[in-house]
Tab-separated table of C-alpha atoms in Angstrom:
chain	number	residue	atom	x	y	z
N	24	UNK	CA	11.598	-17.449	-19.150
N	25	UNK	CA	8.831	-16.348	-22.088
N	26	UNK	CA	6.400	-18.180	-19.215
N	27	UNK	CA	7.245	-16.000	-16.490
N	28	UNK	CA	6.615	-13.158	-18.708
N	29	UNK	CA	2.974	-14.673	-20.037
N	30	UNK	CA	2.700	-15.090	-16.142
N	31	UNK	CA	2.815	-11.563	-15.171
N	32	UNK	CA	0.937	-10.431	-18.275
N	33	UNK	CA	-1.772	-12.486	-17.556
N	34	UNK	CA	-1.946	-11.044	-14.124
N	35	UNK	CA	-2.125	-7.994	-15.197
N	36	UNK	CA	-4.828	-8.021	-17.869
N	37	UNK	CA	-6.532	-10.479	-15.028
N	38	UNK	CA	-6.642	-6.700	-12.977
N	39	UNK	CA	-7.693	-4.647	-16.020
N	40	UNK	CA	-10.746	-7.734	-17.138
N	41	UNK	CA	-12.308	-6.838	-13.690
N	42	UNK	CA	-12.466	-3.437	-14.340
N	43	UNK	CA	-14.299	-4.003	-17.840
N	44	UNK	CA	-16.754	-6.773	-16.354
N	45	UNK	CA	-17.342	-4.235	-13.675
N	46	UNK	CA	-18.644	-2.372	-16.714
N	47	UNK	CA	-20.392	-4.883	-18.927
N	48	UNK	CA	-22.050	-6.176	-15.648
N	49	UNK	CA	-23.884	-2.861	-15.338
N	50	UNK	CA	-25.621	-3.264	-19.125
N	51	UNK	CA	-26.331	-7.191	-19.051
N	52	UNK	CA	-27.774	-7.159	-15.511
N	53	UNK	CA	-29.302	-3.384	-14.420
N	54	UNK	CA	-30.950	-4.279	-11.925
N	55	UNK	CA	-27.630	-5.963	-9.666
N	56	UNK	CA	-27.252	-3.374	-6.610
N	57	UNK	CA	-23.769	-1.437	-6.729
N	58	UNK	CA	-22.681	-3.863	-4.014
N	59	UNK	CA	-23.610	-6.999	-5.459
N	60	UNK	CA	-21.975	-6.136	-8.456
N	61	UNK	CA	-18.237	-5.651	-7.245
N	62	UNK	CA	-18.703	-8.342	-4.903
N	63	UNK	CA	-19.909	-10.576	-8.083
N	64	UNK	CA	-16.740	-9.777	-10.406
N	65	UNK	CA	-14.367	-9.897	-7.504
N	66	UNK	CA	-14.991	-13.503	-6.778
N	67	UNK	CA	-15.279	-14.272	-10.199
N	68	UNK	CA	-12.127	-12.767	-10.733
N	69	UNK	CA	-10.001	-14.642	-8.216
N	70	UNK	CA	-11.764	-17.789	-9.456
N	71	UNK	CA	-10.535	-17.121	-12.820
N	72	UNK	CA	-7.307	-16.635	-11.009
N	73	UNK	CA	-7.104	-19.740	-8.857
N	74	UNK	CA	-7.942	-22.014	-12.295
N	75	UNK	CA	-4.875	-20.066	-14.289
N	76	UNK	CA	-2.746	-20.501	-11.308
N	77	UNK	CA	-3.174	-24.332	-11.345
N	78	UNK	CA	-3.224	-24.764	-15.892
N	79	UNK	CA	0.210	-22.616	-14.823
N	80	UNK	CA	1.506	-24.638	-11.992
N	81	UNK	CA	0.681	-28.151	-14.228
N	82	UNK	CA	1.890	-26.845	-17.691
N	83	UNK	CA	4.972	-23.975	-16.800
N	84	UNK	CA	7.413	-25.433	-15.014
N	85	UNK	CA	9.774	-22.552	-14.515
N	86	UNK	CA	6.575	-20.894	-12.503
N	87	UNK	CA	8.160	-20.666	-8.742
N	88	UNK	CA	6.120	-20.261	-5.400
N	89	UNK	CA	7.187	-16.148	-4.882
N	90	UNK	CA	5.853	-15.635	-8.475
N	91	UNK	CA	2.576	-17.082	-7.730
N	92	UNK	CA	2.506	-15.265	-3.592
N	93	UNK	CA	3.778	-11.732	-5.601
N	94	UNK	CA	1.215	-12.069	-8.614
N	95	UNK	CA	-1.730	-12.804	-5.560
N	96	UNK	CA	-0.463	-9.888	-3.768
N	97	UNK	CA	-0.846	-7.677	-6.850
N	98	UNK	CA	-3.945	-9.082	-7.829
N	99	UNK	CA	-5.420	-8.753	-4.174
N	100	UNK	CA	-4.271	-5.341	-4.710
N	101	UNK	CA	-5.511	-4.686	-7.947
N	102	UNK	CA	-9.472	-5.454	-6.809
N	103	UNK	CA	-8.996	-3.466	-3.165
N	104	UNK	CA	-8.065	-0.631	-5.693
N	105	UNK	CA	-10.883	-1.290	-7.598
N	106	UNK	CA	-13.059	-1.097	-4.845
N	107	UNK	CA	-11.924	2.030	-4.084
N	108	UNK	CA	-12.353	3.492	-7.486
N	109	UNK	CA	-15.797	1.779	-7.361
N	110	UNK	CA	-16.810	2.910	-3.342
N	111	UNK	CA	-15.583	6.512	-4.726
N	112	UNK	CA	-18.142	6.860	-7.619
N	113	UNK	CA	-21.088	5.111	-6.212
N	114	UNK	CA	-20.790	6.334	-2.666
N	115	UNK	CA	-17.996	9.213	-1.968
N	116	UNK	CA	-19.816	11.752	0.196
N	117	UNK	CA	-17.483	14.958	-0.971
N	118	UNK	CA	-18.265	13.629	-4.715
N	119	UNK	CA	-21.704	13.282	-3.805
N	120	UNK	CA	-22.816	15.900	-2.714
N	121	UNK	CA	-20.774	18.111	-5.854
N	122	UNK	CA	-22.990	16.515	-7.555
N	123	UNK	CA	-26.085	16.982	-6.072
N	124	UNK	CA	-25.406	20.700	-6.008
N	125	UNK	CA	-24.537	20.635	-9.940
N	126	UNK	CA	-27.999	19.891	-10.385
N	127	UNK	CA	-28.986	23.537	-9.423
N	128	UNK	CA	-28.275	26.254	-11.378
N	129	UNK	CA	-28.777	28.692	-8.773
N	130	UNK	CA	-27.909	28.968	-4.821
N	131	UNK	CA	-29.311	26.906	-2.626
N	132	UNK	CA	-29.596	26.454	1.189
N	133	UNK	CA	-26.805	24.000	3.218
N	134	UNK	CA	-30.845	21.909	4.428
N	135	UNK	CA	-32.315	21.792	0.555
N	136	UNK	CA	-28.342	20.528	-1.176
N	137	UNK	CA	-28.402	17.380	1.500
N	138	UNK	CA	-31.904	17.013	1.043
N	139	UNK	CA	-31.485	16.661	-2.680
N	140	UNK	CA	-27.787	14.766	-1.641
N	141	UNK	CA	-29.611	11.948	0.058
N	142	UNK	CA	-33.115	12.249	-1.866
N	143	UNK	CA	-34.966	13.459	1.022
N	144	UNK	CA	-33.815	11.556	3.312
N	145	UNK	CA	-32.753	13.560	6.854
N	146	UNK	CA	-29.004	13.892	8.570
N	147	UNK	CA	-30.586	10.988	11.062
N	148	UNK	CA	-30.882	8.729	8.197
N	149	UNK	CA	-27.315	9.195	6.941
N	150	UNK	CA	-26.043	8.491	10.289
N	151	UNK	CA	-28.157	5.278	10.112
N	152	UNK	CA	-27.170	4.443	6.947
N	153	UNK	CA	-23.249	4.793	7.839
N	154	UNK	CA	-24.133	2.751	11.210
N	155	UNK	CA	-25.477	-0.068	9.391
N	156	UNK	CA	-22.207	-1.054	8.226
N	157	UNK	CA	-20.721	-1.145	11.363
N	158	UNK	CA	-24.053	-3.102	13.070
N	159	UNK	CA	-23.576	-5.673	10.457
N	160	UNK	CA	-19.572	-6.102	11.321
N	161	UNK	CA	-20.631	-6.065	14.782
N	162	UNK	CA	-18.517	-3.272	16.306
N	163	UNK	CA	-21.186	-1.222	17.497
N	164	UNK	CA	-24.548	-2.613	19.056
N	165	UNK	CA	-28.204	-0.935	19.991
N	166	UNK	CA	-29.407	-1.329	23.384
N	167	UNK	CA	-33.169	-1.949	23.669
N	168	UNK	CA	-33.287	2.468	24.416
N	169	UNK	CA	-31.593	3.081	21.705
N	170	UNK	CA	-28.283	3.571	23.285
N	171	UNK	CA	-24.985	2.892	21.335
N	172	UNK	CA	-22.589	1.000	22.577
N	173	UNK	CA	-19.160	-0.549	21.158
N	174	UNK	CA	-20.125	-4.289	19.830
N	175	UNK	CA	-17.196	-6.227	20.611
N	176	UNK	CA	-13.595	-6.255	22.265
N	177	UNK	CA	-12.559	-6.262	18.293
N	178	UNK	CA	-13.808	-2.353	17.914
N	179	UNK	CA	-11.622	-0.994	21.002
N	180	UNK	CA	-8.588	-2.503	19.194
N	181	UNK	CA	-10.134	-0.779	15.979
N	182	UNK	CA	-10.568	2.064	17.885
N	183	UNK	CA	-7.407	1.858	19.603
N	184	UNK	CA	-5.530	1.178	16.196
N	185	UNK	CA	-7.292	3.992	14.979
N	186	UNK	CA	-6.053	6.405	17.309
N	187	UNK	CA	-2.545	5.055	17.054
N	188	UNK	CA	-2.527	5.718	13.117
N	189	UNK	CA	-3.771	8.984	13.311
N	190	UNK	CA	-0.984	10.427	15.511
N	191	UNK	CA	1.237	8.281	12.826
N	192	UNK	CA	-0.133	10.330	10.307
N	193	UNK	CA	-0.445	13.327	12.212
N	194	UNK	CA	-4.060	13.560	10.936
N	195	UNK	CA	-5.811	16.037	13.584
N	196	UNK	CA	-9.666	15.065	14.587
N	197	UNK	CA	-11.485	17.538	16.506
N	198	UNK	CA	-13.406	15.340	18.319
N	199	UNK	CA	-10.421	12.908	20.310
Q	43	UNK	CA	18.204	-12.255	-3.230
Q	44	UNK	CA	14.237	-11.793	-3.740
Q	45	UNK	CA	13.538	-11.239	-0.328
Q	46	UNK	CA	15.818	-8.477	0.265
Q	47	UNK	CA	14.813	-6.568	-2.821
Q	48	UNK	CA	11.206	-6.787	-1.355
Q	49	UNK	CA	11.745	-5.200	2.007
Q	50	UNK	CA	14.105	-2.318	0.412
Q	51	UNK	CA	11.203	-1.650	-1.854
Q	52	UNK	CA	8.481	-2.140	0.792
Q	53	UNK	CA	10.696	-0.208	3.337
Q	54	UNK	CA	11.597	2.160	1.554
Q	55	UNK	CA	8.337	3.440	0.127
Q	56	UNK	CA	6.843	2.938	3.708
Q	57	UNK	CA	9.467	5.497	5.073
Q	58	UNK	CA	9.142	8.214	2.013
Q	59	UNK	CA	4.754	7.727	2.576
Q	60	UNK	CA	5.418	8.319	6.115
Q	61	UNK	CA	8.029	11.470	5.968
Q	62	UNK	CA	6.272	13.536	3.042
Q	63	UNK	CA	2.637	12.572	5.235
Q	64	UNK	CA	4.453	13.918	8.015
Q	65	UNK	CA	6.239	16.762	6.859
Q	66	UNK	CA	3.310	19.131	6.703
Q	67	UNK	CA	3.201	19.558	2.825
Q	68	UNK	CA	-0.308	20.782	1.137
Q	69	UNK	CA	0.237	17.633	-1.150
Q	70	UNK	CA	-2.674	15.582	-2.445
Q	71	UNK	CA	-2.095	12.094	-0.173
Q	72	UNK	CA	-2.780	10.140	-3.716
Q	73	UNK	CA	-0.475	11.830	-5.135
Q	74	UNK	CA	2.070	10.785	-1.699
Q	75	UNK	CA	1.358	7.488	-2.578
Q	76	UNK	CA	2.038	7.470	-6.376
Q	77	UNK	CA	5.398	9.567	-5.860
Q	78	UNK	CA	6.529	6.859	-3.084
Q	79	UNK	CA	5.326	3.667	-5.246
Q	80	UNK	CA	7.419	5.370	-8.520
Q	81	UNK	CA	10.381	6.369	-6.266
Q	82	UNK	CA	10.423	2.971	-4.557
Q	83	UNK	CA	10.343	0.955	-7.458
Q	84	UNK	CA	12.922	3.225	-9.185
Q	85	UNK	CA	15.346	2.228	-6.158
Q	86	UNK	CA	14.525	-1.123	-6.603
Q	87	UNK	CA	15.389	-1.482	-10.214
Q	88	UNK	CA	18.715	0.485	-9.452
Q	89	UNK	CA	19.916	-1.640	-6.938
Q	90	UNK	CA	18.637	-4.986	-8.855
Q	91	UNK	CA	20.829	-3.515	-12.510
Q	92	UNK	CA	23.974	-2.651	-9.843
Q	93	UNK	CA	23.934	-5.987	-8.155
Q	94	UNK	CA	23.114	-7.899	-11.281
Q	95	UNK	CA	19.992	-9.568	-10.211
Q	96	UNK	CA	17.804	-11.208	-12.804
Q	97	UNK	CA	14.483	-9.075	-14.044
Q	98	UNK	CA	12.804	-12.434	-13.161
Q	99	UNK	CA	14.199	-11.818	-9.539
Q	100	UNK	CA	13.002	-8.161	-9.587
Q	101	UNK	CA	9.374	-8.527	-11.086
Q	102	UNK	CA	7.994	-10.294	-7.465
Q	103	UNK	CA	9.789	-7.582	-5.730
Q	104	UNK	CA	7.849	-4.879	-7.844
Q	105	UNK	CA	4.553	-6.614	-7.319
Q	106	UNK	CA	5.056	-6.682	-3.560
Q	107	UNK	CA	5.934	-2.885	-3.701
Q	108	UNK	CA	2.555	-1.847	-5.491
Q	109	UNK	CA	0.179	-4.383	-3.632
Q	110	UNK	CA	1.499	-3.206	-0.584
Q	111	UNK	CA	1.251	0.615	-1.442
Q	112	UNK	CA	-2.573	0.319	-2.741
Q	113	UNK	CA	-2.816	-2.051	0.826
Q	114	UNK	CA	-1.329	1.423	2.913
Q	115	UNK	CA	-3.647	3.772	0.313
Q	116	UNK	CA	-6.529	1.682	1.855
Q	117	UNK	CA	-5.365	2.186	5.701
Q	118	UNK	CA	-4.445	5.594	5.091
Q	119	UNK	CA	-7.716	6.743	2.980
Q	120	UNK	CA	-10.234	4.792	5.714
Q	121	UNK	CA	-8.374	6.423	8.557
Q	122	UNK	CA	-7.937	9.893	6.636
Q	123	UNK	CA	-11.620	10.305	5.862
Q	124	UNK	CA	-13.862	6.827	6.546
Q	125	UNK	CA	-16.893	8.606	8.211
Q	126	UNK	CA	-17.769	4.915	9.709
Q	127	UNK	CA	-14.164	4.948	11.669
Q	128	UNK	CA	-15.127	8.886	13.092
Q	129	UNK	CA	-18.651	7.224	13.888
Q	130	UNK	CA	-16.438	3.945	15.989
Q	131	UNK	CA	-14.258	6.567	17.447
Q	132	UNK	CA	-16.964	8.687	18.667
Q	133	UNK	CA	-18.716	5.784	20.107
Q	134	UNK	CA	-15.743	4.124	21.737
Q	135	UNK	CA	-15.051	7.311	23.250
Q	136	UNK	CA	-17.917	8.679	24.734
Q	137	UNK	CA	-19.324	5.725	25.702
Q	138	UNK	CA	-17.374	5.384	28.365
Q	139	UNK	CA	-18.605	9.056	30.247
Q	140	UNK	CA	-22.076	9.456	28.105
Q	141	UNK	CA	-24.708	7.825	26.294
Q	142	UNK	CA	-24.571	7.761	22.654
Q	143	UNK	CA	-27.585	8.420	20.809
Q	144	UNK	CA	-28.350	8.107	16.852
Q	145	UNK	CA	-29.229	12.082	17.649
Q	146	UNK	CA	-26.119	12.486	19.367
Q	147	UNK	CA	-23.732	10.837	16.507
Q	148	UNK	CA	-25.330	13.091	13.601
Q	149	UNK	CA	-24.374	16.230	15.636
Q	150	UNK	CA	-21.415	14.845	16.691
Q	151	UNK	CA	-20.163	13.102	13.692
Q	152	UNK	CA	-22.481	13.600	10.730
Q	153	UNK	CA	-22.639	17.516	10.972
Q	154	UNK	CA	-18.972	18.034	11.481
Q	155	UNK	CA	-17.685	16.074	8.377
Q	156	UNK	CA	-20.987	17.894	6.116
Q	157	UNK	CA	-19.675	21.354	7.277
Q	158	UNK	CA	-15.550	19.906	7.074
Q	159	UNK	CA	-16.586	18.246	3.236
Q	160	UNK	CA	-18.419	21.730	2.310
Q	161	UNK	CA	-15.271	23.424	3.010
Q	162	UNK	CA	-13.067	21.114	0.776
Q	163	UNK	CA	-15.479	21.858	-2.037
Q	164	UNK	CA	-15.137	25.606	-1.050
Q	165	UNK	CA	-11.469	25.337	-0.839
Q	166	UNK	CA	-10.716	23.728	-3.791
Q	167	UNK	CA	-12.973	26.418	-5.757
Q	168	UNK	CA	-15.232	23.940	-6.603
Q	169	UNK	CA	-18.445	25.860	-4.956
Q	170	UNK	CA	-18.845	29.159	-3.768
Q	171	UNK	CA	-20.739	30.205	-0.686
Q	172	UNK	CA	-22.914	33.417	-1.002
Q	173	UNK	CA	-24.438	34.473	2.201
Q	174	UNK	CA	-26.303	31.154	3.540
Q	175	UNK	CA	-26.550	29.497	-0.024
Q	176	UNK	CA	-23.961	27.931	-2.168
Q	177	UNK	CA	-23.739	27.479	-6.022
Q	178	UNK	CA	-21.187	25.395	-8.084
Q	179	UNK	CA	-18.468	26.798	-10.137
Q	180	UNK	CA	-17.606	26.611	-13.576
Q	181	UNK	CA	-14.557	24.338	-12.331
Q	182	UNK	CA	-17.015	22.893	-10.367
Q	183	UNK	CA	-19.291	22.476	-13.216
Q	184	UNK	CA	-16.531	20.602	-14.719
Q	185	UNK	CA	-16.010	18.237	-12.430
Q	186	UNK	CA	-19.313	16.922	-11.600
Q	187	UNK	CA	-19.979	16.262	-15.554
Q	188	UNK	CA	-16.748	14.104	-15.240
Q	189	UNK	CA	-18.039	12.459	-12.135
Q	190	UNK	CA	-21.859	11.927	-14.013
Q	191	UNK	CA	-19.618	10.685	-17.403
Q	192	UNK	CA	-17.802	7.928	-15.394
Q	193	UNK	CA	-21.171	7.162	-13.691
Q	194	UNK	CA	-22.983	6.695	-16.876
Q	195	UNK	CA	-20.145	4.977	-18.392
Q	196	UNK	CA	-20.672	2.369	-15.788
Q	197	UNK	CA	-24.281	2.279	-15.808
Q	198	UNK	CA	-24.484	3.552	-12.424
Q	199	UNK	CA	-28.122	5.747	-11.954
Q	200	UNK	CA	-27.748	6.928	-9.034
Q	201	UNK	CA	-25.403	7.516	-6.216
Q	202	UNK	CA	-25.249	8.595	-1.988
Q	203	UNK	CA	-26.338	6.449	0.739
Q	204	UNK	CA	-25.266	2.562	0.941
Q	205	UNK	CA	-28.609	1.275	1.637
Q	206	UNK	CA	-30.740	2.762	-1.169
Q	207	UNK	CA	-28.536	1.661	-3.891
């Protein structure tokens, strides 16, 4: 029984180690882009997990198949969570933009705060930037004029699903 | 024995996420979330000590519990404010009565969630508005040297759009 327990410790420190590579990453390699650098400790994370899983499987035999599915689950969990924390710092608009505003000391127009928000950049570029994602996934494609149109069959169903949760949630958009 | 401990505890957080999101309340969603997870669990344990069900039987359950409530976080928080989703939506939308322009999508989209995120900020006391011009608060203040702490804790020099950094 002592296994199971080192089993679900070691899960759990697995979780917390990703946060403080996340960290150390940042000071041994600077120049790693935000991206790269969850992406990096997140595989090398569930490597680290699918090596303790089989020295666990081979050495603890009181290890059964809904601990291993439960402690994936979690740990799946743990680095989506992560990601959040991580997409929330490096990229949250709302936290963004408090604080490119903190950097004045004095009021400032609605044009000069984004300006300084997204270093010069205009609202067209934003919108670029946020469309880039979903160019890359393929949901949404560019017609030779510059016309948007929905990529694939895959973001109707997104779209649809979309719509669906929303009136789950009873989130109201102004726009639908 | 496992199995039915999971869906109570998947269940019944699912349902209490649901009702309180539902019900109207001016209740941080994280906060939702954490209440559900805590109350959920709590259940769980309950009914594992009354039916006498090994901890070793109740630990998977647990885990099941929280990966699924940071998996519904993740759904709720991309469909409560992803601004790539409202961009989709919009597309899928109007596409099918109008062309959709990059022009069209910052006006339609872009501009709407600046104004909607301004008045968060404003809301929450975070930033004042005087006349045309806003300023940060001393709460404010506060916040954004937490936000710049955690940044530089990280190593993380600057922040904003995905494809400059």
């Amino acid at each position: 029984m002592s296994e199971l327990i080192y089993f679900y410790s070691f899960t759990l420190v697995l979780a917390l180690t990703i946060i403080l590579c996340l960290l150390l990453l940042g000071y041994i390699n600077p120049c790693i882009t935000l991206q790269n650098r969850y992406m990096f400790v997140s595989i090398a994370g569930l490597i680290g997990w699918v090596f303790f899983v089989y020295y666990s499987i081979s050495h603890f035999y009181t290890i059964r198949l809904v601990d291993i599915i439960s402690t994936t689950m979690f740990l799946l969990a743990s680095i989506l969570a992560i990601g959040v924390f991580w997409s929330l710092i490096c990229w949250g608009f709302t936290t963004s933009l408090l604080v490119a505003l903190s950097c004045f000391h004095y009021p400032i127009s609605a044009d000069l705060w984004y300006s300084s928000y997204s270093s010069g950049s205009t609202i067209t570029d934003f919108t670029n930037d946020r469309l880039s994602i979903l160019i890359r996934l393929g949901l949404v494609a560019r017609s030779s004029d510059d016309i948007l149109i929905p990529g694939s069959i895959f973001a109707k169903v997104l779209s649809f699903t979309y719509r669906s949760l929303l009136r789950i949630y009873r989130i109201n958009q102004s726009f639908i | 024995m496992i199995t039915v401990l999971s869906l109570f505890s998947v269940v019944t957080s699912l349902v209490v996420t649901i009702m309180l999101l539902r019900s109207g309340l001016h209740l941080q969603p994280i906060l939702i979330f954490v209440v559900s997870c805590f109350l959920s669990s709590i259940l769980t344990i309950c009914l594992s000590f009354s039916s006498l069900v090994s901890i070793f039987d109740m630990l998977p359950s647990l885990c099941f519990n929280v990966a699924f409530n940071i998996f519904h976080l993740f759904v709720f928080s991309s469909v409560y404010k992803s601004i790539s989703l409202k961009m989709l939506q919009y597309i899928c939308l109007t596409s099918q009565h109008d062309y959709v322009t990059v022009n069209s999508l910052s006006s339609g989209v872009t501009l709407k969630e600046f104004s909607e995120r301004t008045d968060v900020l404003i809301n929450m006391e975070l930033i004042t508005k005087h006349f045309d011009a806003y300023i940060v608060t001393k709460k404010g203040l506060l916040v954004a040297n937490t936000i710049k702490t955690i940044q530089s804790i990280f190593n993380i020099k600057r922040i904003g759009l995905y494809g400059k950094f």
